[in-house]
Amino acid sequence: MTARRRDGLLRQRDFRLLWAGETTSRFGSNITGVAMPLVAVVTLDASTFWVGALAAAAWFPWLLLGLPAGAWVDRLPRRPLMIACNLGSLVLLLSVPAAAWLDVLTMTQLVVVSLLTGVANVFFSIAYRVYVPFVVPREHLTEANAKLQGSESAAQLAGLGGGGVLAGAFGAVNGLLADAATFLVSTLCLLGIRGREPAPKRPERAPSLRKDVAEGLRHTVRDPYLRVLTTYGTVTNLLLTGYQALLTVFLVRELHVGAAAVGWLLAGSSVGGLLGAVVATPVARRFGTARGMLLCKFATAPFGLLIPLAVPGWRVALLPVGGAVLALGVVSANVIQGAFRQQYCPPQLLGRITASISVANFGAIPVGSLLGGALGGLLGLRPALWLLTAGLAVSSVLLLAGPLRNRRDLPTEPPAGEPPAPPPAGPAEPGGASGPADSAAPADRRSVRYAVPEQG
């Protein structure tokens, strides 16, 4: 392989800007994932109910707006929409330290900020996934996915640890300033992109929003590949977030880990995500994209059973090791799956299909957290972890219910009868690209979970 082939994507200015801006923003979002609950607990002395409400507020917009957001994204230019979402989130996050300095900060404001930044995240996440194919050329598809997933894991690892350090050194409220700054960096990077996406095609007579939403849902449910992958992602997100909801309590009360070490032990799972991004390309090349994805899932899911085996002493390391191997499997499969979806889905439906899948996958997250808490209270922490990780160990069987089991590679073109991907928006410039391709956008830029979730 030549040096030009290896660094081809890094030679493209537009991708470098998109990648750098989003990686910086994800780092800040992971800092907020640590700092925001600390503001509630330490600064405002919030009750358990309010802390739970704060976490739920970030996910609620997916259930409320996820489906219509996909239809709106398909009708709007994506880059201006992403810039507006970034600037809105920046202002909202700055309002928290400003209110604290004026001594008027309340839990109501924190929940409203979490809710509204969640709304911005819904639109940004869907628009981002639809926008990337106009920045990254098709021949660099797998490389783009690996870089995006790898930087997500790196940002999670650094953000979880860095959030605690910043909160301890400067106060939890001031830690939110770091996330606000990353939204500004992301905005400047988006403004620096030179390539221009083609304007979304507008039919002579605009269909109703309900009809647009129904079309995306119908395509997702009827397509055998999308249906199986969405079902599998929803089930595994339910189980992943179920066991993750118990980890902090398990570490402190069962394994007697000090508060300073909890964040680093939880963040250790992100190391697996980095490895997953590295191995995805050679696995897909060696075994094929369909078989490679199945291998990643079946080979790694049973390692989650190491988590409930952890006990005080050196065997506490079994918890981050189990989580890291799970993350390796999830990220490597996400690299392959994300590439498949943006090539395979009809481009004029991509926003709505993305929203349909995201609502199912992300809607499982608050349910999974409630399930984990309920099982932990009913059965005890360790038995609940055994039950949830055993479910993860066998969940990969769901992937065999569709056509994946009979294929070496996933299809790379829209189904017969659907229009192909659009041509590039304009001539490619040196160091830049504007052709259709794909990327695996991370599951959610506002979320902080200690094993990487299935992408939505």
PDB file of N, CA, C and O in Angstrom, residues 70-132:
ATOM      1  N   GLY A  70     -36.053  13.813  11.264  1.00  0.00           N
ATOM      2  CA  GLY A  70     -35.507  13.201  10.061  1.00  0.00           C
ATOM      3  C   GLY A  70     -36.128  13.765   8.800  1.00  0.00           C
ATOM      4  O   GLY A  70     -35.438  14.014   7.797  1.00  0.00           O
ATOM      5  N   ALA A  71     -37.447  13.982   8.820  1.00  0.00           N
ATOM      6  CA  ALA A  71     -38.118  14.561   7.653  1.00  0.00           C
ATOM      7  C   ALA A  71     -37.674  15.999   7.425  1.00  0.00           C
ATOM      8  O   ALA A  71     -37.459  16.426   6.285  1.00  0.00           O
ATOM      9  N   TRP A  72     -37.516  16.763   8.508  1.00  0.00           N
ATOM     10  CA  TRP A  72     -37.072  18.152   8.355  1.00  0.00           C
ATOM     11  C   TRP A  72     -35.644  18.218   7.803  1.00  0.00           C
ATOM     12  O   TRP A  72     -35.335  19.066   6.958  1.00  0.00           O
ATOM     13  N   VAL A  73     -34.771  17.339   8.299  1.00  0.00           N
ATOM     14  CA  VAL A  73     -33.389  17.339   7.828  1.00  0.00           C
ATOM     15  C   VAL A  73     -33.325  17.037   6.337  1.00  0.00           C
ATOM     16  O   VAL A  73     -32.504  17.610   5.611  1.00  0.00           O
ATOM     17  N   ASP A  74     -34.188  16.151   5.847  1.00  0.00           N
ATOM     18  CA  ASP A  74     -34.206  15.840   4.423  1.00  0.00           C
ATOM     19  C   ASP A  74     -34.652  17.030   3.570  1.00  0.00           C
ATOM     20  O   ASP A  74     -34.436  17.048   2.359  1.00  0.00           O
ATOM     21  N   ARG A  75     -35.287  18.023   4.193  1.00  0.00           N
ATOM     22  CA  ARG A  75     -35.779  19.186   3.446  1.00  0.00           C
ATOM     23  C   ARG A  75     -34.862  20.395   3.557  1.00  0.00           C
ATOM     24  O   ARG A  75     -35.040  21.374   2.826  1.00  0.00           O
ATOM     25  N   LEU A  76     -33.880  20.361   4.483  1.00  0.00           N
ATOM     26  CA  LEU A  76     -33.087  21.550   4.798  1.00  0.00           C
ATOM     27  C   LEU A  76     -31.625  21.353   4.412  1.00  0.00           C
ATOM     28  O   LEU A  76     -31.129  20.223   4.383  1.00  0.00           O
ATOM     29  N   PRO A  77     -30.898  22.443   4.131  1.00  0.00           N
ATOM     30  CA  PRO A  77     -29.444  22.344   3.959  1.00  0.00           C
ATOM     31  C   PRO A  77     -28.798  21.966   5.293  1.00  0.00           C
ATOM     32  O   PRO A  77     -29.096  22.566   6.332  1.00  0.00           O
ATOM     33  N   ARG A  78     -27.912  20.986   5.262  1.00  0.00           N
ATOM     34  CA  ARG A  78     -27.460  20.388   6.520  1.00  0.00           C
ATOM     35  C   ARG A  78     -26.409  21.216   7.246  1.00  0.00           C
ATOM     36  O   ARG A  78     -26.439  21.321   8.482  1.00  0.00           O
ATOM     37  N   ARG A  79     -25.445  21.786   6.517  1.00  0.00           N
ATOM     38  CA  ARG A  79     -24.388  22.508   7.217  1.00  0.00           C
ATOM     39  C   ARG A  79     -24.912  23.719   7.984  1.00  0.00           C
ATOM     40  O   ARG A  79     -24.567  23.899   9.169  1.00  0.00           O
ATOM     41  N   PRO A  80     -25.744  24.579   7.400  1.00  0.00           N
ATOM     42  CA  PRO A  80     -26.296  25.674   8.205  1.00  0.00           C
ATOM     43  C   PRO A  80     -27.091  25.177   9.416  1.00  0.00           C
ATOM     44  O   PRO A  80     -27.063  25.806  10.483  1.00  0.00           O
ATOM     45  N   LEU A  81     -27.791  24.046   9.261  1.00  0.00           N
ATOM     46  CA  LEU A  81     -28.544  23.490  10.383  1.00  0.00           C
ATOM     47  C   LEU A  81     -27.604  23.067  11.503  1.00  0.00           C
ATOM     48  O   LEU A  81     -27.854  23.339  12.686  1.00  0.00           O
ATOM     49  N   MET A  82     -26.484  22.404  11.154  1.00  0.00           N
ATOM     50  CA  MET A  82     -25.525  21.978  12.173  1.00  0.00           C
ATOM     51  C   MET A  82     -24.888  23.174  12.875  1.00  0.00           C
ATOM     52  O   MET A  82     -24.674  23.164  14.091  1.00  0.00           O
ATOM     53  N   ILE A  83     -24.576  24.226  12.108  1.00  0.00           N
ATOM     54  CA  ILE A  83     -24.000  25.415  12.721  1.00  0.00           C
ATOM     55  C   ILE A  83     -24.985  26.052  13.702  1.00  0.00           C
ATOM     56  O   ILE A  83     -24.611  26.456  14.816  1.00  0.00           O
ATOM     57  N   ALA A  84     -26.258  26.120  13.323  1.00  0.00           N
ATOM     58  CA  ALA A  84     -27.274  26.686  14.221  1.00  0.00           C
ATOM     59  C   ALA A  84     -27.387  25.859  15.501  1.00  0.00           C
ATOM     60  O   ALA A  84     -27.514  26.418  16.604  1.00  0.00           O
ATOM     61  N   CYS A  85     -27.338  24.542  15.374  1.00  0.00           N
ATOM     62  CA  CYS A  85     -27.413  23.672  16.565  1.00  0.00           C
ATOM     63  C   CYS A  85     -26.212  23.888  17.475  1.00  0.00           C
ATOM     64  O   CYS A  85     -26.347  23.933  18.703  1.00  0.00           O
ATOM     65  N   ASN A  86     -25.018  24.014  16.884  1.00  0.00           N
ATOM     66  CA  ASN A  86     -23.820  24.263  17.687  1.00  0.00           C
ATOM     67  C   ASN A  86     -23.921  25.575  18.458  1.00  0.00           C
ATOM     68  O   ASN A  86     -23.619  25.643  19.650  1.00  0.00           O
ATOM     69  N   LEU A  87     -24.323  26.635  17.771  1.00  0.00           N
ATOM     70  CA  LEU A  87     -24.403  27.943  18.426  1.00  0.00           C
ATOM     71  C   LEU A  87     -25.476  27.961  19.508  1.00  0.00           C
ATOM     72  O   LEU A  87     -25.289  28.571  20.575  1.00  0.00           O
ATOM     73  N   GLY A  88     -26.592  27.286  19.252  1.00  0.00           N
ATOM     74  CA  GLY A  88     -27.618  27.193  20.286  1.00  0.00           C
ATOM     75  C   GLY A  88     -27.122  26.462  21.518  1.00  0.00           C
ATOM     76  O   GLY A  88     -27.357  26.903  22.665  1.00  0.00           O
ATOM     77  N   SER A  89     -26.414  25.363  21.330  1.00  0.00           N
ATOM     78  CA  SER A  89     -25.871  24.618  22.464  1.00  0.00           C
ATOM     79  C   SER A  89     -24.832  25.434  23.223  1.00  0.00           C
ATOM     80  O   SER A  89     -24.764  25.382  24.459  1.00  0.00           O
ATOM     81  N   LEU A  90     -24.016  26.189  22.487  1.00  0.00           N
ATOM     82  CA  LEU A  90     -23.008  27.035  23.133  1.00  0.00           C
ATOM     83  C   LEU A  90     -23.660  28.036  24.082  1.00  0.00           C
ATOM     84  O   LEU A  90     -23.249  28.186  25.239  1.00  0.00           O
ATOM     85  N   VAL A  91     -24.691  28.728  23.596  1.00  0.00           N
ATOM     86  CA  VAL A  91     -25.369  29.736  24.422  1.00  0.00           C
ATOM     87  C   VAL A  91     -26.032  29.074  25.638  1.00  0.00           C
ATOM     88  O   VAL A  91     -25.957  29.591  26.764  1.00  0.00           O
ATOM     89  N   LEU A  92     -26.664  27.934  25.428  1.00  0.00           N
ATOM     90  CA  LEU A  92     -27.338  27.246  26.533  1.00  0.00           C
ATOM     91  C   LEU A  92     -26.348  26.837  27.614  1.00  0.00           C
ATOM     92  O   LEU A  92     -26.611  27.012  28.816  1.00  0.00           O
ATOM     93  N   LEU A  93     -25.195  26.280  27.221  1.00  0.00           N
ATOM     94  CA  LEU A  93     -24.219  25.854  28.224  1.00  0.00           C
ATOM     95  C   LEU A  93     -23.603  27.037  28.955  1.00  0.00           C
ATOM     96  O   LEU A  93     -23.346  26.969  30.164  1.00  0.00           O
ATOM     97  N   LEU A  94     -23.376  28.149  28.252  1.00  0.00           N
ATOM     98  CA  LEU A  94     -22.835  29.335  28.922  1.00  0.00           C
ATOM     99  C   LEU A  94     -23.802  29.896  29.947  1.00  0.00           C
ATOM    100  O   LEU A  94     -23.387  30.569  30.901  1.00  0.00           O
ATOM    101  N   SER A  95     -25.093  29.627  29.769  1.00  0.00           N
ATOM    102  CA  SER A  95     -26.068  30.168  30.715  1.00  0.00           C
ATOM    103  C   SER A  95     -25.915  29.565  32.106  1.00  0.00           C
ATOM    104  O   SER A  95     -26.301  30.191  33.106  1.00  0.00           O
ATOM    105  N   VAL A  96     -25.351  28.363  32.198  1.00  0.00           N
ATOM    106  CA  VAL A  96     -25.225  27.713  33.512  1.00  0.00           C
ATOM    107  C   VAL A  96     -24.171  28.392  34.380  1.00  0.00           C
ATOM    108  O   VAL A  96     -24.474  28.817  35.511  1.00  0.00           O
ATOM    109  N   PRO A  97     -22.917  28.530  33.931  1.00  0.00           N
ATOM    110  CA  PRO A  97     -21.970  29.270  34.784  1.00  0.00           C
ATOM    111  C   PRO A  97     -22.371  30.725  35.000  1.00  0.00           C
ATOM    112  O   PRO A  97     -22.123  31.277  36.077  1.00  0.00           O
ATOM    113  N   ALA A  98     -23.022  31.337  33.995  1.00  0.00           N
ATOM    114  CA  ALA A  98     -23.469  32.724  34.190  1.00  0.00           C
ATOM    115  C   ALA A  98     -24.480  32.808  35.332  1.00  0.00           C
ATOM    116  O   ALA A  98     -24.393  33.701  36.194  1.00  0.00           O
ATOM    117  N   ALA A  99     -25.429  31.880  35.357  1.00  0.00           N
ATOM    118  CA  ALA A  99     -26.423  31.877  36.441  1.00  0.00           C
ATOM    119  C   ALA A  99     -25.777  31.566  37.779  1.00  0.00           C
ATOM    120  O   ALA A  99     -26.168  32.122  38.819  1.00  0.00           O
ATOM    121  N   ALA A 100     -24.785  30.667  37.773  1.00  0.00           N
ATOM    122  CA  ALA A 100     -24.109  30.330  39.032  1.00  0.00           C
ATOM    123  C   ALA A 100     -23.346  31.531  39.573  1.00  0.00           C
ATOM    124  O   ALA A 100     -23.351  31.790  40.788  1.00  0.00           O
ATOM    125  N   TRP A 101     -22.676  32.262  38.685  1.00  0.00           N
ATOM    126  CA  TRP A 101     -21.943  33.449  39.137  1.00  0.00           C
ATOM    127  C   TRP A 101     -22.879  34.509  39.701  1.00  0.00           C
ATOM    128  O   TRP A 101     -22.502  35.269  40.599  1.00  0.00           O
ATOM    129  N   LEU A 102     -24.113  34.562  39.162  1.00  0.00           N
ATOM    130  CA  LEU A 102     -25.099  35.523  39.665  1.00  0.00           C
ATOM    131  C   LEU A 102     -25.904  34.965  40.839  1.00  0.00           C
ATOM    132  O   LEU A 102     -26.800  35.635  41.348  1.00  0.00           O
ATOM    133  N   ASP A 103     -25.584  33.721  41.233  1.00  0.00           N
ATOM    134  CA  ASP A 103     -26.245  33.053  42.351  1.00  0.00           C
ATOM    135  C   ASP A 103     -27.746  32.862  42.114  1.00  0.00           C
ATOM    136  O   ASP A 103     -28.557  32.990  43.024  1.00  0.00           O
ATOM    137  N   VAL A 104     -28.122  32.547  40.861  1.00  0.00           N
ATOM    138  CA  VAL A 104     -29.538  32.309  40.545  1.00  0.00           C
ATOM    139  C   VAL A 104     -29.742  30.947  39.875  1.00  0.00           C
ATOM    140  O   VAL A 104     -30.815  30.677  39.343  1.00  0.00           O
ATOM    141  N   LEU A 105     -28.714  30.097  39.910  1.00  0.00           N
ATOM    142  CA  LEU A 105     -28.816  28.793  39.259  1.00  0.00           C
ATOM    143  C   LEU A 105     -29.768  27.885  40.034  1.00  0.00           C
ATOM    144  O   LEU A 105     -29.715  27.812  41.257  1.00  0.00           O
ATOM    145  N   THR A 106     -30.643  27.180  39.311  1.00  0.00           N
ATOM    146  CA  THR A 106     -31.592  26.243  39.915  1.00  0.00           C
ATOM    147  C   THR A 106     -31.571  24.925  39.140  1.00  0.00           C
ATOM    148  O   THR A 106     -31.087  24.848  38.010  1.00  0.00           O
ATOM    149  N   MET A 107     -32.132  23.879  39.743  1.00  0.00           N
ATOM    150  CA  MET A 107     -32.245  22.602  39.060  1.00  0.00           C
ATOM    151  C   MET A 107     -33.168  22.705  37.854  1.00  0.00           C
ATOM    152  O   MET A 107     -32.967  22.024  36.847  1.00  0.00           O
ATOM    153  N   THR A 108     -34.172  23.551  37.936  1.00  0.00           N
ATOM    154  CA  THR A 108     -35.067  23.739  36.791  1.00  0.00           C
ATOM    155  C   THR A 108     -34.284  24.213  35.576  1.00  0.00           C
ATOM    156  O   THR A 108     -34.476  23.729  34.460  1.00  0.00           O
ATOM    157  N   GLN A 109     -33.369  25.169  35.779  1.00  0.00           N
ATOM    158  CA  GLN A 109     -32.559  25.640  34.661  1.00  0.00           C
ATOM    159  C   GLN A 109     -31.686  24.523  34.117  1.00  0.00           C
ATOM    160  O   GLN A 109     -31.554  24.364  32.891  1.00  0.00           O
ATOM    161  N   LEU A 110     -31.058  23.733  34.980  1.00  0.00           N
ATOM    162  CA  LEU A 110     -30.213  22.633  34.509  1.00  0.00           C
ATOM    163  C   LEU A 110     -31.000  21.655  33.644  1.00  0.00           C
ATOM    164  O   LEU A 110     -30.529  21.208  32.590  1.00  0.00           O
ATOM    165  N   VAL A 111     -32.209  21.311  34.092  1.00  0.00           N
ATOM    166  CA  VAL A 111     -33.025  20.369  33.333  1.00  0.00           C
ATOM    167  C   VAL A 111     -33.433  20.974  31.994  1.00  0.00           C
ATOM    168  O   VAL A 111     -33.415  20.293  30.956  1.00  0.00           O
ATOM    169  N   VAL A 112     -33.804  22.255  31.983  1.00  0.00           N
ATOM    170  CA  VAL A 112     -34.189  22.920  30.729  1.00  0.00           C
ATOM    171  C   VAL A 112     -33.003  22.975  29.771  1.00  0.00           C
ATOM    172  O   VAL A 112     -33.147  22.722  28.566  1.00  0.00           O
ATOM    173  N   VAL A 113     -31.815  23.285  30.293  1.00  0.00           N
ATOM    174  CA  VAL A 113     -30.621  23.305  29.445  1.00  0.00           C
ATOM    175  C   VAL A 113     -30.351  21.922  28.873  1.00  0.00           C
ATOM    176  O   VAL A 113     -30.050  21.763  27.681  1.00  0.00           O
ATOM    177  N   SER A 114     -30.467  20.895  29.696  1.00  0.00           N
ATOM    178  CA  SER A 114     -30.262  19.533  29.225  1.00  0.00           C
ATOM    179  C   SER A 114     -31.280  19.162  28.151  1.00  0.00           C
ATOM    180  O   SER A 114     -30.946  18.538  27.138  1.00  0.00           O
ATOM    181  N   LEU A 115     -32.530  19.570  28.356  1.00  0.00           N
ATOM    182  CA  LEU A 115     -33.591  19.263  27.396  1.00  0.00           C
ATOM    183  C   LEU A 115     -33.348  19.967  26.057  1.00  0.00           C
ATOM    184  O   LEU A 115     -33.434  19.355  24.985  1.00  0.00           O
ATOM    185  N   LEU A 116     -33.018  21.259  26.099  1.00  0.00           N
ATOM    186  CA  LEU A 116     -32.864  22.027  24.864  1.00  0.00           C
ATOM    187  C   LEU A 116     -31.580  21.654  24.117  1.00  0.00           C
ATOM    188  O   LEU A 116     -31.562  21.626  22.888  1.00  0.00           O
ATOM    189  N   THR A 117     -30.501  21.371  24.845  1.00  0.00           N
ATOM    190  CA  THR A 117     -29.307  20.877  24.147  1.00  0.00           C
ATOM    191  C   THR A 117     -29.571  19.492  23.566  1.00  0.00           C
ATOM    192  O   THR A 117     -28.995  19.130  22.524  1.00  0.00           O
ATOM    193  N   GLY A 118     -30.461  18.733  24.195  1.00  0.00           N
ATOM    194  CA  GLY A 118     -30.870  17.458  23.620  1.00  0.00           C
ATOM    195  C   GLY A 118     -31.619  17.641  22.314  1.00  0.00           C
ATOM    196  O   GLY A 118     -31.436  16.876  21.360  1.00  0.00           O
ATOM    197  N   VAL A 119     -32.464  18.657  22.233  1.00  0.00           N
ATOM    198  CA  VAL A 119     -33.173  18.965  20.983  1.00  0.00           C
ATOM    199  C   VAL A 119     -32.163  19.318  19.890  1.00  0.00           C
ATOM    200  O   VAL A 119     -32.240  18.828  18.752  1.00  0.00           O
ATOM    201  N   ALA A 120     -31.190  20.181  20.233  1.00  0.00           N
ATOM    202  CA  ALA A 120     -30.169  20.552  19.254  1.00  0.00           C
ATOM    203  C   ALA A 120     -29.387  19.323  18.798  1.00  0.00           C
ATOM    204  O   ALA A 120     -29.044  19.192  17.614  1.00  0.00           O
ATOM    205  N   ASN A 121     -29.133  18.417  19.730  1.00  0.00           N
ATOM    206  CA  ASN A 121     -28.376  17.214  19.395  1.00  0.00           C
ATOM    207  C   ASN A 121     -29.144  16.311  18.430  1.00  0.00           C
ATOM    208  O   ASN A 121     -28.561  15.692  17.544  1.00  0.00           O
ATOM    209  N   VAL A 122     -30.450  16.220  18.594  1.00  0.00           N
ATOM    210  CA  VAL A 122     -31.259  15.401  17.681  1.00  0.00           C
ATOM    211  C   VAL A 122     -31.059  15.874  16.245  1.00  0.00           C
ATOM    212  O   VAL A 122     -30.769  15.076  15.334  1.00  0.00           O
ATOM    213  N   PHE A 123     -31.204  17.171  16.024  1.00  0.00           N
ATOM    214  CA  PHE A 123     -31.086  17.704  14.668  1.00  0.00           C
ATOM    215  C   PHE A 123     -29.644  17.623  14.165  1.00  0.00           C
ATOM    216  O   PHE A 123     -29.398  17.292  13.001  1.00  0.00           O
ATOM    217  N   PHE A 124     -28.677  17.923  15.043  1.00  0.00           N
ATOM    218  CA  PHE A 124     -27.285  17.877  14.611  1.00  0.00           C
ATOM    219  C   PHE A 124     -26.893  16.446  14.236  1.00  0.00           C
ATOM    220  O   PHE A 124     -26.250  16.221  13.205  1.00  0.00           O
ATOM    221  N   SER A 125     -27.233  15.476  15.063  1.00  0.00           N
ATOM    222  CA  SER A 125     -26.809  14.096  14.829  1.00  0.00           C
ATOM    223  C   SER A 125     -27.332  13.564  13.501  1.00  0.00           C
ATOM    224  O   SER A 125     -26.604  12.919  12.744  1.00  0.00           O
ATOM    225  N   ILE A 126     -28.611  13.832  13.212  1.00  0.00           N
ATOM    226  CA  ILE A 126     -29.189  13.349  11.952  1.00  0.00           C
ATOM    227  C   ILE A 126     -28.573  14.092  10.773  1.00  0.00           C
ATOM    228  O   ILE A 126     -28.175  13.487   9.766  1.00  0.00           O
ATOM    229  N   ALA A 127     -28.453  15.420  10.874  1.00  0.00           N
ATOM    230  CA  ALA A 127     -27.879  16.205   9.780  1.00  0.00           C
ATOM    231  C   ALA A 127     -26.429  15.816   9.520  1.00  0.00           C
ATOM    232  O   ALA A 127     -25.982  15.751   8.371  1.00  0.00           O
ATOM    233  N   TYR A 128     -25.682  15.537  10.568  1.00  0.00           N
ATOM    234  CA  TYR A 128     -24.273  15.164  10.440  1.00  0.00           C
ATOM    235  C   TYR A 128     -24.127  13.888   9.618  1.00  0.00           C
ATOM    236  O   TYR A 128     -23.282  13.793   8.724  1.00  0.00           O
ATOM    237  N   ARG A 129     -24.959  12.908   9.892  1.00  0.00           N
ATOM    238  CA  ARG A 129     -24.864  11.634   9.183  1.00  0.00           C
ATOM    239  C   ARG A 129     -25.241  11.781   7.710  1.00  0.00           C
ATOM    240  O   ARG A 129     -24.715  11.072   6.854  1.00  0.00           O
ATOM    241  N   VAL A 130     -26.176  12.669   7.430  1.00  0.00           N
ATOM    242  CA  VAL A 130     -26.579  12.890   6.043  1.00  0.00           C
ATOM    243  C   VAL A 130     -25.537  13.748   5.311  1.00  0.00           C
ATOM    244  O   VAL A 130     -25.346  13.611   4.103  1.00  0.00           O
ATOM    245  N   TYR A 131     -24.842  14.615   6.030  1.00  0.00           N
ATOM    246  CA  TYR A 131     -23.885  15.545   5.428  1.00  0.00           C
ATOM    247  C   TYR A 131     -22.562  14.880   5.064  1.00  0.00           C
ATOM    248  O   TYR A 131     -21.953  15.205   4.039  1.00  0.00           O
ATOM    249  N   VAL A 132     -22.106  13.951   5.895  1.00  0.00           N
ATOM    250  CA  VAL A 132     -20.782  13.356   5.692  1.00  0.00           C
ATOM    251  C   VAL A 132     -20.597  12.754   4.305  1.00  0.00           C
ATOM    252  O   VAL A 132     -19.516  12.902   3.711  1.00  0.00           O
TER     253      VAL A 132
END
